[in-house]
Coordinates of C-alpha atoms in Angstrom, one line a residue:
Chain T
M1 CA 0.0 0.0 0.0
T2 CA 1.0 3.5 -0.7
S3 CA 0.4 6.2 1.9
A4 CA -1.3 9.5 1.2
E5 CA 2.1 11.3 1.6
E6 CA 3.7 8.9 -0.9
R7 CA 0.9 9.5 -3.4
A8 CA 1.4 13.3 -3.1
E9 CA 5.1 12.8 -3.5
I10 CA 4.6 10.7 -6.6
I11 CA 2.3 13.1 -8.4
R12 CA 4.7 16.0 -7.7
L13 CA 7.6 14.2 -9.5
S14 CA 8.5 15.0 -13.0
A15 CA 8.1 12.2 -15.7
A16 CA 11.9 11.8 -15.8
E17 CA 12.0 11.3 -12.0
I18 CA 9.1 8.8 -12.0
G19 CA 10.9 6.8 -14.7
A20 CA 14.0 6.8 -12.6
A21 CA 12.2 5.9 -9.4
V22 CA 10.4 2.9 -11.2
K23 CA 13.7 1.8 -12.6
A24 CA 15.4 2.0 -9.2
G25 CA 12.5 0.0 -7.6
T26 CA 11.5 2.9 -5.3
Y27 CA 8.0 2.7 -6.7
T28 CA 6.2 0.2 -9.0
A29 CA 4.3 1.2 -12.1
V30 CA 1.1 0.1 -10.3
Q31 CA 1.8 2.5 -7.3
V32 CA 2.5 5.4 -9.7
T33 CA -0.6 4.7 -11.8
E34 CA -2.8 4.4 -8.7
A35 CA -1.5 7.7 -7.4
F36 CA -2.5 9.5 -10.6
L37 CA -5.9 7.6 -10.9
D38 CA -6.6 8.7 -7.3
R39 CA -5.7 12.3 -8.2
A40 CA -7.9 12.3 -11.2
A41 CA -10.8 10.8 -9.1
E42 CA -10.3 13.7 -6.7
V43 CA -10.1 16.7 -9.0
D44 CA -11.5 15.8 -12.4
G45 CA -15.0 16.6 -11.3
D46 CA -13.8 20.3 -11.3
I47 CA -11.7 20.1 -14.5
S48 CA -13.4 17.6 -16.8
A49 CA -10.1 16.9 -18.5
F50 CA -10.9 13.2 -19.2
L51 CA -13.6 11.7 -21.5
H52 CA -12.7 8.1 -20.5
I53 CA -10.9 6.6 -17.5
D54 CA -11.0 2.9 -16.8
R55 CA -9.1 2.2 -13.6
E56 CA -8.9 -1.6 -14.1
T57 CA -7.5 -1.3 -17.7
A58 CA -4.9 1.2 -16.5
L59 CA -3.8 -0.9 -13.6
A60 CA -3.7 -4.0 -15.8
Q61 CA -1.3 -2.1 -18.1
A62 CA 0.8 -1.1 -15.1
R63 CA 1.0 -4.6 -13.8
S64 CA 2.2 -5.8 -17.2
V65 CA 4.9 -3.1 -17.2
D66 CA 6.0 -4.2 -13.8
T67 CA 6.2 -7.8 -15.0
R68 CA 8.2 -6.8 -18.1
L69 CA 10.6 -4.8 -15.9
A70 CA 11.0 -7.6 -13.4
S71 CA 12.0 -10.0 -16.2
G72 CA 14.8 -7.6 -17.1
A73 CA 13.4 -5.8 -20.1
D74 CA 15.0 -2.4 -20.8
L75 CA 12.0 -0.3 -21.8
G76 CA 13.6 3.2 -21.8
P77 CA 13.5 6.2 -19.5
L78 CA 9.7 6.5 -19.3
A79 CA 8.8 2.9 -18.4
G80 CA 6.1 3.0 -15.7
V81 CA 5.2 6.7 -16.4
P82 CA 1.5 7.3 -17.0
V83 CA 0.3 9.3 -20.0
A84 CA -3.1 10.7 -21.0
H85 CA -3.9 10.5 -24.7
K86 CA -6.0 13.1 -26.6
D87 CA -9.1 11.2 -27.8
V88 CA -8.0 11.6 -31.4
F89 CA -5.5 8.7 -31.1
T90 CA -6.9 5.3 -31.7
T91 CA -6.6 2.9 -28.7
V92 CA -7.7 -0.8 -29.0
D93 CA -8.7 -1.2 -25.3
M94 CA -10.8 2.0 -24.9
P95 CA -13.2 4.1 -26.9
T96 CA -12.0 6.7 -29.4
T97 CA -14.5 9.5 -30.2
A98 CA -12.6 12.6 -31.3
A99 CA -15.1 14.3 -28.9
S100 CA -17.8 13.7 -31.5
K101 CA -21.3 12.2 -31.2
I102 CA -20.7 10.6 -34.6
L103 CA -18.1 8.3 -33.0
E104 CA -19.8 7.8 -29.6
G105 CA -18.6 4.5 -28.1
W106 CA -16.5 3.5 -31.1
R107 CA -13.7 1.0 -30.3
P108 CA -11.0 1.1 -32.9
P109 CA -9.6 -2.3 -34.1
Y110 CA -6.0 -1.0 -34.0
D111 CA -3.7 1.3 -32.1
A112 CA -2.3 4.5 -33.5
T113 CA 1.5 4.4 -34.0
V114 CA 1.9 7.0 -31.2
T115 CA -0.2 4.8 -28.9
A116 CA 1.6 1.6 -29.8
R117 CA 5.1 3.1 -29.5
L118 CA 4.3 4.5 -26.0
R119 CA 2.8 1.2 -24.9
E120 CA 5.9 -0.6 -26.1
A121 CA 8.1 1.9 -24.2
G122 CA 6.2 1.0 -21.0
L123 CA 4.1 4.1 -20.6
V124 CA 0.7 3.4 -19.0
I125 CA -2.4 5.0 -20.6
L126 CA -4.5 6.6 -17.9
G127 CA -7.4 7.5 -20.2
K128 CA -8.5 9.7 -23.1
T129 CA -8.8 13.4 -22.8
N130 CA -11.4 15.9 -24.0
M131 CA -10.8 18.1 -27.1
D132 CA -12.6 20.2 -29.6
E133 CA -14.6 17.9 -31.8
F134 CA -12.3 16.5 -34.5
A135 CA -9.6 19.0 -33.2
M136 CA -11.5 22.0 -34.6
G137 CA -11.3 24.8 -32.2
S138 CA -9.1 26.8 -29.8
S139 CA -11.0 26.4 -26.5
T140 CA -12.3 22.8 -26.0
E141 CA -15.8 24.3 -26.0
N142 CA -16.6 22.5 -29.2
S143 CA -16.6 19.0 -27.6
A144 CA -19.8 17.1 -27.9
Y145 CA -19.3 15.9 -24.3
G146 CA -18.9 19.2 -22.4
V147 CA -16.3 21.9 -21.8
T148 CA -13.0 21.4 -20.0
R149 CA -11.9 24.0 -17.4
N150 CA -8.5 25.7 -17.0
P151 CA -6.9 24.7 -13.6
W152 CA -5.6 28.2 -13.2
D153 CA -9.2 29.6 -13.3
L154 CA -12.2 27.3 -13.6
A155 CA -14.2 30.0 -15.4
R156 CA -11.7 30.0 -18.3
I157 CA -10.9 27.8 -21.3
P158 CA -7.9 25.5 -21.1
G159 CA -7.0 26.2 -24.7
G160 CA -7.8 24.0 -27.6
S161 CA -8.1 21.8 -29.4
S162 CA -6.0 19.6 -27.0
G163 CA -7.4 21.3 -23.9
G164 CA -8.2 18.1 -22.1
S165 CA -4.6 17.0 -22.3
S166 CA -3.3 20.4 -21.2
A167 CA -5.7 20.6 -18.3
A168 CA -4.9 17.1 -17.2
V169 CA -1.2 17.8 -16.9
A170 CA -1.7 21.3 -15.4
A171 CA -4.0 19.8 -12.7
F172 CA -1.4 17.1 -11.9
E173 CA -3.8 14.4 -13.1
A174 CA -1.1 13.1 -15.5
P175 CA 2.6 13.8 -15.7
L176 CA 2.5 13.6 -19.5
A177 CA -0.1 13.9 -22.3
T178 CA -0.3 13.7 -26.0
G179 CA -1.9 16.2 -28.3
T180 CA -2.1 17.1 -31.9
D181 CA -1.2 20.5 -33.4
T182 CA -2.9 21.5 -36.7
G183 CA -2.9 25.2 -36.3
G184 CA -1.5 25.5 -32.7
S185 CA -3.6 23.0 -30.8
I186 CA -0.7 21.9 -28.6
R187 CA 1.2 25.2 -28.2
Q188 CA -1.8 27.4 -27.5
P189 CA -3.3 25.1 -24.7
A190 CA 0.2 24.6 -23.3
A191 CA 0.7 28.4 -23.1
V192 CA -2.6 29.2 -21.4
C193 CA -2.2 26.3 -18.9
G194 CA 1.4 27.1 -18.0
L195 CA 3.0 24.0 -19.6
V196 CA 5.6 23.0 -22.1
G197 CA 4.1 21.8 -25.5
A198 CA 5.8 21.0 -28.7
K199 CA 4.7 20.8 -32.4
P200 CA 7.3 18.5 -33.9
T201 CA 8.4 18.9 -37.5
Y202 CA 5.6 17.8 -39.8
G203 CA 6.2 14.2 -40.7
G204 CA 8.5 13.7 -37.7
S205 CA 5.8 12.0 -35.7
S206 CA 3.4 9.6 -37.3
R207 CA -0.2 10.4 -38.2
Y208 CA -1.2 6.7 -38.5
G209 CA -4.2 6.0 -36.3
L210 CA -4.8 9.7 -35.8
I211 CA -8.3 10.7 -36.7
A212 CA -7.6 13.1 -39.5
F213 CA -8.6 16.8 -39.5
A214 CA -6.3 18.5 -42.0
S215 CA -3.7 15.9 -43.3
S216 CA -1.1 18.3 -44.5
L217 CA -1.0 20.1 -41.1
D218 CA -1.9 17.6 -38.3
T219 CA 1.2 16.8 -36.1
P220 CA 1.2 14.7 -32.9
G221 CA 3.2 16.2 -30.1
P222 CA 3.9 16.1 -26.3
F223 CA 2.6 18.1 -23.3
A224 CA 4.7 18.1 -20.1
R225 CA 5.4 20.2 -17.0
N226 CA 9.0 20.8 -18.0
V227 CA 11.2 20.9 -21.2
L228 CA 13.1 17.7 -20.4
D229 CA 9.9 15.7 -19.9
A230 CA 8.5 17.0 -23.2
A231 CA 11.7 16.0 -25.0
L232 CA 11.5 12.5 -23.5
L233 CA 8.0 11.9 -24.6
H234 CA 8.7 13.5 -28.1
E235 CA 11.6 11.1 -28.6
A236 CA 9.6 8.1 -27.4
F237 CA 6.9 8.3 -30.1
S238 CA 8.7 10.0 -33.0
G239 CA 10.6 8.6 -35.9
H240 CA 9.9 7.1 -39.3
D241 CA 6.7 5.0 -39.7
P242 CA 6.1 3.0 -42.9
H243 CA 2.4 3.1 -42.1
D244 CA 2.4 6.9 -42.8
S245 CA 3.5 7.8 -46.3
T246 CA 4.2 11.4 -45.2
S247 CA 6.5 10.2 -42.4
I248 CA 10.1 11.5 -42.8
D249 CA 12.7 8.7 -43.1
A250 CA 15.4 10.5 -41.1
P251 CA 16.7 10.2 -37.5
V252 CA 14.8 11.9 -34.7
P253 CA 16.5 15.1 -33.9
P254 CA 18.4 14.8 -30.5
V255 CA 15.8 16.6 -28.5
V256 CA 16.6 15.0 -25.1
E257 CA 20.3 15.8 -25.4
A258 CA 19.3 19.4 -26.4
A259 CA 17.0 19.7 -23.4
K260 CA 19.8 18.6 -21.1
R261 CA 22.3 21.0 -22.7
A262 CA 20.4 24.1 -21.9
D263 CA 23.0 26.5 -23.1
I264 CA 22.4 29.2 -25.8
E265 CA 25.7 31.1 -25.7
G266 CA 26.2 32.5 -29.2
M267 CA 22.9 31.4 -30.7
R268 CA 21.1 33.8 -33.0
I269 CA 17.5 34.5 -32.1
G270 CA 15.0 36.4 -34.3
V271 CA 12.1 38.3 -32.9
V272 CA 9.2 38.2 -35.5
K273 CA 8.2 41.8 -36.0
E274 CA 4.7 40.9 -37.3
F275 CA 3.7 39.2 -34.0
A276 CA 2.8 42.3 -31.9
G277 CA 0.4 45.2 -31.9
E278 CA -3.4 45.1 -32.2
G279 CA -5.1 42.2 -30.6
Y280 CA -2.2 41.4 -28.3
Q281 CA -2.8 41.7 -24.5
P282 CA -0.4 44.2 -23.0
G283 CA 0.7 41.8 -20.2
V284 CA 1.4 39.1 -22.8
L285 CA 3.7 41.5 -24.7
Q286 CA 5.4 42.6 -21.4
R287 CA 6.3 39.1 -20.4
F288 CA 7.4 38.3 -23.9
H289 CA 9.8 41.3 -24.0
E290 CA 11.2 40.3 -20.6
A291 CA 11.7 36.8 -22.0
V292 CA 13.7 38.2 -24.9
E293 CA 15.8 40.2 -22.5
T294 CA 16.4 37.0 -20.5
L295 CA 17.6 35.2 -23.7
E296 CA 20.0 38.0 -24.4
S297 CA 21.3 37.8 -20.9
L298 CA 22.1 34.1 -21.5
G299 CA 24.4 35.0 -24.3
A300 CA 22.1 34.8 -27.3
K301 CA 22.3 37.5 -30.1
V302 CA 18.8 38.8 -30.6
V303 CA 17.7 40.6 -33.8
E304 CA 14.4 41.7 -35.2
V305 CA 13.2 39.8 -38.3
S306 CA 10.3 40.6 -40.7
C307 CA 8.1 37.9 -42.1
P308 CA 5.6 40.0 -44.1
S309 CA 3.5 37.0 -45.3
F310 CA 2.7 35.9 -41.8
D311 CA -0.1 38.6 -41.8
T312 CA -2.0 36.4 -44.3
A313 CA -1.3 33.1 -42.6
L314 CA -4.5 33.0 -40.7
A315 CA -6.6 33.6 -43.8
A316 CA -4.7 30.9 -45.8
Y317 CA -5.1 28.4 -42.9
Y318 CA -8.9 29.0 -42.7
L319 CA -9.1 28.0 -46.4
I320 CA -6.6 25.1 -46.4
A321 CA -7.7 23.4 -43.1
P322 CA -11.4 23.4 -43.8
S323 CA -10.8 22.2 -47.4
E324 CA -8.9 19.2 -46.1
C325 CA -11.4 18.7 -43.3
S326 CA -14.4 18.6 -45.8
S327 CA -12.6 15.8 -47.6
N328 CA -11.3 13.9 -44.6
L329 CA -14.7 13.9 -42.8
A330 CA -16.4 12.4 -45.9
R331 CA -15.5 9.0 -44.4
F332 CA -18.3 9.6 -41.7
D333 CA -21.0 8.3 -44.0
A334 CA -23.1 6.2 -41.6
M335 CA -22.2 3.0 -43.5
R336 CA -19.1 1.3 -42.1
Y337 CA -18.8 2.7 -38.5
G338 CA -20.1 5.3 -36.1
L339 CA -23.6 6.7 -35.9
R340 CA -26.5 5.9 -38.2
V341 CA -29.9 7.6 -37.7
E342 CA -33.3 7.5 -39.5
D343 CA -32.6 4.2 -41.3
D344 CA -36.3 3.2 -41.4
G345 CA -36.2 1.2 -44.6
T346 CA -37.8 3.9 -46.8
R347 CA -34.8 6.3 -47.0
S348 CA -32.0 6.1 -49.4
A349 CA -28.3 5.8 -48.4
E350 CA -27.8 9.4 -49.3
E351 CA -30.7 10.6 -47.2
V352 CA -29.5 8.5 -44.2
M353 CA -26.0 9.9 -44.7
S354 CA -27.1 13.5 -44.7
L355 CA -29.4 13.1 -41.7
T356 CA -26.7 11.2 -39.8
R357 CA -24.0 13.8 -40.5
A358 CA -26.4 16.6 -39.5
K359 CA -27.1 14.9 -36.2
G360 CA -23.6 13.6 -35.5
F361 CA -21.5 16.7 -36.2
G362 CA -21.5 19.8 -34.0
P363 CA -21.7 23.4 -35.2
E364 CA -18.0 24.1 -35.7
V365 CA -17.5 21.0 -37.7
K366 CA -20.4 21.8 -39.9
R367 CA -19.1 25.3 -40.4
R368 CA -15.7 24.1 -41.5
I369 CA -17.1 21.4 -43.8
M370 CA -19.3 24.0 -45.4
L371 CA -16.4 26.5 -45.7
G372 CA -14.2 23.8 -47.2
T373 CA -16.8 22.7 -49.7
Y374 CA -17.2 26.3 -50.7
A375 CA -13.5 26.9 -51.1
L376 CA -13.1 23.8 -53.2
S377 CA -16.2 24.2 -55.3
S378 CA -16.1 24.9 -59.1
G379 CA -15.6 28.6 -59.8
Y380 CA -14.1 29.4 -56.4
Y381 CA -11.2 26.9 -56.3
D382 CA -8.6 29.1 -57.8
A383 CA -9.6 32.3 -55.9
Y384 CA -9.7 30.6 -52.5
Y385 CA -7.9 27.3 -52.2
G386 CA -5.4 28.0 -55.0
S387 CA -4.5 31.4 -53.6
A388 CA -4.2 30.0 -50.1
Q389 CA -1.7 27.5 -51.4
Q390 CA 0.3 30.3 -53.0
V391 CA 0.3 32.1 -49.6
R392 CA 1.7 28.9 -48.1
T393 CA 4.6 29.2 -50.5
L394 CA 5.2 32.8 -49.4
I395 CA 5.2 31.8 -45.7
K396 CA 7.7 29.0 -46.4
R397 CA 9.9 31.6 -48.2
D398 CA 9.7 34.0 -45.2
F399 CA 10.8 31.2 -42.9
E400 CA 13.6 30.2 -45.2
A401 CA 14.9 33.8 -45.5
A402 CA 14.7 34.3 -41.7
F403 CA 16.5 31.0 -40.9
K404 CA 19.4 32.1 -43.1
D405 CA 20.1 34.8 -40.5
V406 CA 19.0 33.3 -37.3
D407 CA 18.9 29.8 -35.6
V408 CA 15.4 30.2 -34.1
L409 CA 12.5 32.6 -34.1
V410 CA 10.6 33.7 -31.0
S411 CA 7.2 35.2 -30.4
P412 CA 4.4 35.1 -27.9
T413 CA 2.6 31.7 -28.3
A414 CA -0.9 33.2 -28.1
P415 CA -1.9 36.8 -28.3
T416 CA -3.9 36.7 -25.0
T417 CA -4.1 34.6 -21.8
A418 CA -7.0 32.1 -21.4
F419 CA -10.3 33.8 -22.1
P420 CA -13.5 33.2 -20.2
I421 CA -15.6 30.2 -21.3
G422 CA -18.3 31.4 -23.7
E423 CA -16.7 34.7 -24.5
R424 CA -16.0 33.9 -28.2
A425 CA -18.5 31.1 -28.7
D426 CA -20.7 33.1 -31.1
D427 CA -17.9 34.8 -33.0
P428 CA -15.9 32.4 -35.1
M429 CA -13.4 35.0 -36.3
A430 CA -12.6 36.1 -32.7
M431 CA -12.0 32.4 -31.8
Y432 CA -9.7 31.9 -34.8
L433 CA -7.4 34.7 -33.6
A434 CA -6.3 32.5 -30.7
D435 CA -4.0 30.7 -33.2
L436 CA -2.6 33.8 -34.9
C437 CA 1.0 33.2 -33.8
T438 CA 1.1 29.4 -34.2
I439 CA -0.4 28.9 -37.6
P440 CA 2.6 29.9 -39.8
T441 CA 4.7 27.1 -38.4
N442 CA 2.0 24.5 -39.4
L443 CA 1.7 25.9 -42.9
A444 CA 5.5 25.6 -43.3
G445 CA 5.9 22.3 -41.5
N446 CA 8.6 23.6 -39.1
A447 CA 9.3 22.7 -35.5
A448 CA 8.1 24.8 -32.6
L449 CA 7.9 24.7 -28.8
S450 CA 5.9 26.7 -26.2
V451 CA 7.4 27.2 -22.8
P452 CA 5.9 29.2 -19.9
C453 CA 7.3 32.8 -19.6
G454 CA 5.5 34.0 -16.5
L455 CA 2.1 35.3 -15.5
A456 CA 0.4 38.3 -17.1
P457 CA 0.3 41.1 -14.6
E458 CA -3.3 42.1 -15.3
D459 CA -5.0 38.7 -14.7
G460 CA -2.3 36.5 -13.1
L461 CA -2.6 33.9 -15.9
P462 CA 0.1 32.0 -17.8
V463 CA 1.8 33.4 -20.9
G464 CA 3.8 31.2 -23.3
L465 CA 7.0 31.9 -25.2
Q466 CA 7.0 30.3 -28.7
I467 CA 10.3 29.1 -30.1
M468 CA 10.4 28.1 -33.8
A469 CA 13.1 26.3 -35.8
P470 CA 13.5 24.9 -39.3
A471 CA 12.1 21.4 -40.2
L472 CA 14.1 18.7 -38.5
A473 CA 15.9 21.1 -36.2
D474 CA 13.5 20.4 -33.3
D475 CA 16.5 20.1 -31.0
R476 CA 17.1 23.9 -31.3
T477 CA 13.7 24.7 -29.8
Y478 CA 14.4 22.4 -26.9
R479 CA 17.9 23.8 -26.3
V480 CA 16.5 27.4 -26.1
G481 CA 13.4 26.2 -24.2
A482 CA 15.5 24.4 -21.5
A483 CA 17.9 27.4 -21.1
F484 CA 15.0 29.8 -20.8
E485 CA 13.2 27.5 -18.3
A486 CA 16.2 27.2 -16.1
A487 CA 16.8 31.0 -16.1
L488 CA 13.1 31.7 -15.3
N489 CA 13.0 29.1 -12.5
S490 CA 16.1 30.5 -11.0
K491 CA 14.8 34.1 -11.2
S492 CA 11.5 33.3 -9.6
G493 CA 12.7 30.6 -7.2
A494 CA 10.2 28.1 -8.4
D495 CA 8.6 26.7 -11.5
L496 CA 5.4 28.4 -12.6
L497 CA 3.0 25.5 -12.1
S498 CA 3.9 25.3 -8.4
T499 CA 2.1 28.6 -7.9
S500 CA -1.2 27.4 -9.5
P501 CA -4.3 26.7 -7.5
Y502 CA -4.1 23.0 -8.4
A503 CA -0.4 22.6 -7.5
V504 CA 0.4 19.7 -5.1
Chain P
M1 CA -17.0 40.3 -52.8
S2 CA -20.6 39.4 -53.2
A3 CA -22.4 38.2 -50.1
I4 CA -23.1 34.5 -49.8
T5 CA -26.8 33.8 -50.2
R6 CA -28.9 31.4 -48.2
D7 CA -29.6 29.4 -51.4
E8 CA -25.9 29.0 -51.9
V9 CA -25.6 27.7 -48.3
A10 CA -28.4 25.2 -49.0
H11 CA -26.6 24.0 -52.1
L12 CA -23.3 23.6 -50.2
A13 CA -25.2 21.7 -47.5
R14 CA -26.5 19.3 -50.2
L15 CA -23.0 18.9 -51.7
S16 CA -21.6 18.2 -48.1
R17 CA -24.3 15.7 -47.3
L18 CA -25.5 17.7 -44.3
A19 CA -29.3 17.8 -43.8
L20 CA -29.3 21.2 -42.1
Q21 CA -32.3 22.8 -40.4
E22 CA -33.7 26.1 -41.6
D23 CA -32.3 28.0 -38.6
E24 CA -28.8 26.5 -39.2
L25 CA -28.9 27.7 -42.9
D26 CA -29.7 31.2 -41.7
Q27 CA -27.0 31.2 -39.1
L28 CA -24.4 29.7 -41.4
A29 CA -25.1 32.1 -44.3
A30 CA -24.3 35.0 -42.0
Q31 CA -21.2 33.4 -40.5
L32 CA -19.7 32.1 -43.7
D33 CA -20.1 35.5 -45.2
V34 CA -18.0 37.0 -42.4
I35 CA -15.4 34.3 -42.6
I36 CA -15.1 34.3 -46.4
S37 CA -14.8 38.1 -46.4
A38 CA -12.0 37.8 -43.9
V39 CA -10.1 35.1 -45.7
A40 CA -10.5 36.6 -49.2
K41 CA -7.4 38.7 -48.6
V42 CA -5.3 35.7 -49.7
Q43 CA -6.2 36.8 -53.3
E44 CA -4.5 40.2 -52.8
V45 CA -1.2 38.6 -51.8
A46 CA -1.2 35.6 -54.2
T47 CA -0.5 37.3 -57.4
G48 CA 1.7 36.4 -60.4
D49 CA 3.8 33.3 -60.7
I50 CA 4.0 32.1 -57.1
P51 CA 3.9 28.3 -57.3
P52 CA 1.2 26.8 -55.0
S53 CA 2.3 24.5 -52.1
S54 CA -0.2 21.7 -51.3
H55 CA 2.1 20.5 -48.6
A56 CA 4.8 21.7 -46.3
L57 CA 7.4 19.2 -47.4
P58 CA 8.3 17.9 -50.9
L59 CA 6.4 14.7 -51.4
T60 CA 7.4 11.7 -53.5
N61 CA 5.5 8.6 -54.1
V62 CA 6.2 5.9 -51.5
Y63 CA 6.4 2.3 -52.7
R64 CA 6.4 -0.9 -50.6
P65 CA 6.9 -4.5 -51.5
D66 CA 3.8 -6.3 -52.6
E67 CA 3.6 -8.8 -49.8
V68 CA 0.7 -10.6 -48.1
H69 CA 0.1 -9.6 -44.5
Q70 CA -2.5 -10.5 -42.0
G71 CA -5.3 -7.8 -42.1
L72 CA -8.3 -7.3 -39.9
S73 CA -10.6 -10.3 -39.5
P74 CA -14.1 -9.9 -40.8
E75 CA -15.4 -9.7 -37.2
E76 CA -12.9 -6.9 -36.4
A77 CA -13.7 -5.0 -39.6
L78 CA -17.5 -5.2 -39.0
A79 CA -17.3 -4.6 -35.2
G80 CA -18.0 -0.9 -35.5
A81 CA -20.6 -1.1 -38.2
P82 CA -24.1 0.4 -37.6
A83 CA -25.7 -2.7 -39.3
V84 CA -24.4 -6.0 -40.4
E85 CA -25.9 -8.9 -42.4
D86 CA -24.3 -12.1 -43.6
Q87 CA -20.8 -10.9 -42.7
R88 CA -21.3 -7.7 -44.7
F89 CA -22.1 -4.1 -44.1
R90 CA -25.8 -3.6 -44.4
V91 CA -26.6 -0.2 -46.0
P92 CA -29.8 1.6 -46.9
Q93 CA -31.0 1.4 -50.5
I94 CA -28.7 3.0 -52.9
L95 CA -30.7 2.8 -56.1
G96 CA -34.2 4.3 -56.2
E97 CA -37.1 2.3 -57.8
E98 CA -36.9 4.3 -60.9
E99 CA -33.3 3.3 -61.5

């Protein structure tokens, strides 16, 4: 049996520390898993981070890991560490719904590559986390199963679309979580919950078994409470996957080594001029400018960089992503899996399909399918989708030009801190602005990381610093992130999360 | 940029296989109009001979050996189906009587 004190001690540990403690025999995977299951049972009523937790399934996985370790298996540094998966990754032993009614109760016949690799590495799946339906949104208010709350302020959003994952880690219900980032859906929730979140290089982490939203943008990535933990999770599920034809056949960048190095003496850092001004909260900009000063004090050379096409990135994204979504979501046709309604024997397949999709999809998903259908329709294709693809070329060129002069680019991760639940619900364009700073990276396929950079003075809520690097240079983002994290912790005397209302 | 009409929205809904309610059509017509006006600025920037990028990275076709592997069993493949008959997916009628 584990005492209450030991349980509190376990959930305070970082993922790296838990892995080391399990390896040393200080705790078993079962003890660790129990501690987090108990924590979730205690606080998830407030947060609603999880859509599915099955205590027995989680403990059975933990027992299996303990058995493998006892027989001498070397499972890597995260063996015995629990992880929460965004409900967009398929899992054979629990439902996968993408937070949609159209997939309610669906049990996939196979594991996603991310899921399978983490199981193989001895991580224990605690459950599936809430999200915006089919990853469409920036607030987790679009889930068909209810909103998730930000542990820093329960009246506010936890970010989106991976908001369940960010809230679970920020409330110490899980030491690690997975998410997907299509336009900022890992970095933005990480920023507003005071966490570290990474969008790996597109193609660096496999999309196999990921319920597709926008295939040219979707990227699985990690959430953690610190940079090293994020790097460990990143490394554990990344790398070439023959099941995904867009997966890059190249070695995983040395992100763990970079997170341990934490030295940026002589690095060249570019501040993106276009990410400031109207729509940015003053406290966010204040913390960002202080972060840039900190990077300079650590020996980096900071210059201002202009990326003029970034101003059009949001517009291009809201043509490209809905176009791909309208195509990807055609698979929900009421024939092979998922919901089917009104099949009374008199209706045609097409009628049943239309009625099922109207009932099964929520408002944001319908809006994006319609927008995508419009952008791809005859007569409008060149003006909208075609032009958006040209803008994408310009954004890639802006990045290429910038990375000739600097090693990484930095910006605020999100223009504001977490906004109140419901504030932007009826205004799609206001909601879309939450991903203003993160979208260019997705369009170009680069690597990016968000690390906490303090609390905004006006509302006391977390602010994120975004660090962007060229494709396959993910290690640079971790190197800068780790150096900055160490400097901030040393300056404030504690890590940011230890000051949150749900800290343990 | 001309405003998007309610009839156009109804047409898009048919193309998208979404049986939308009357109030949804009204609401979407207004929202799509705002969104499309906002995203139309891509046309101002995308002029001349800029090549389009459908993808962030250069893509090449990926081949694999033509080998026999174990796939899903019929039971696994049908496990999530809304209706099954004789080890097949049972679907509503596809051809009308006149066809």
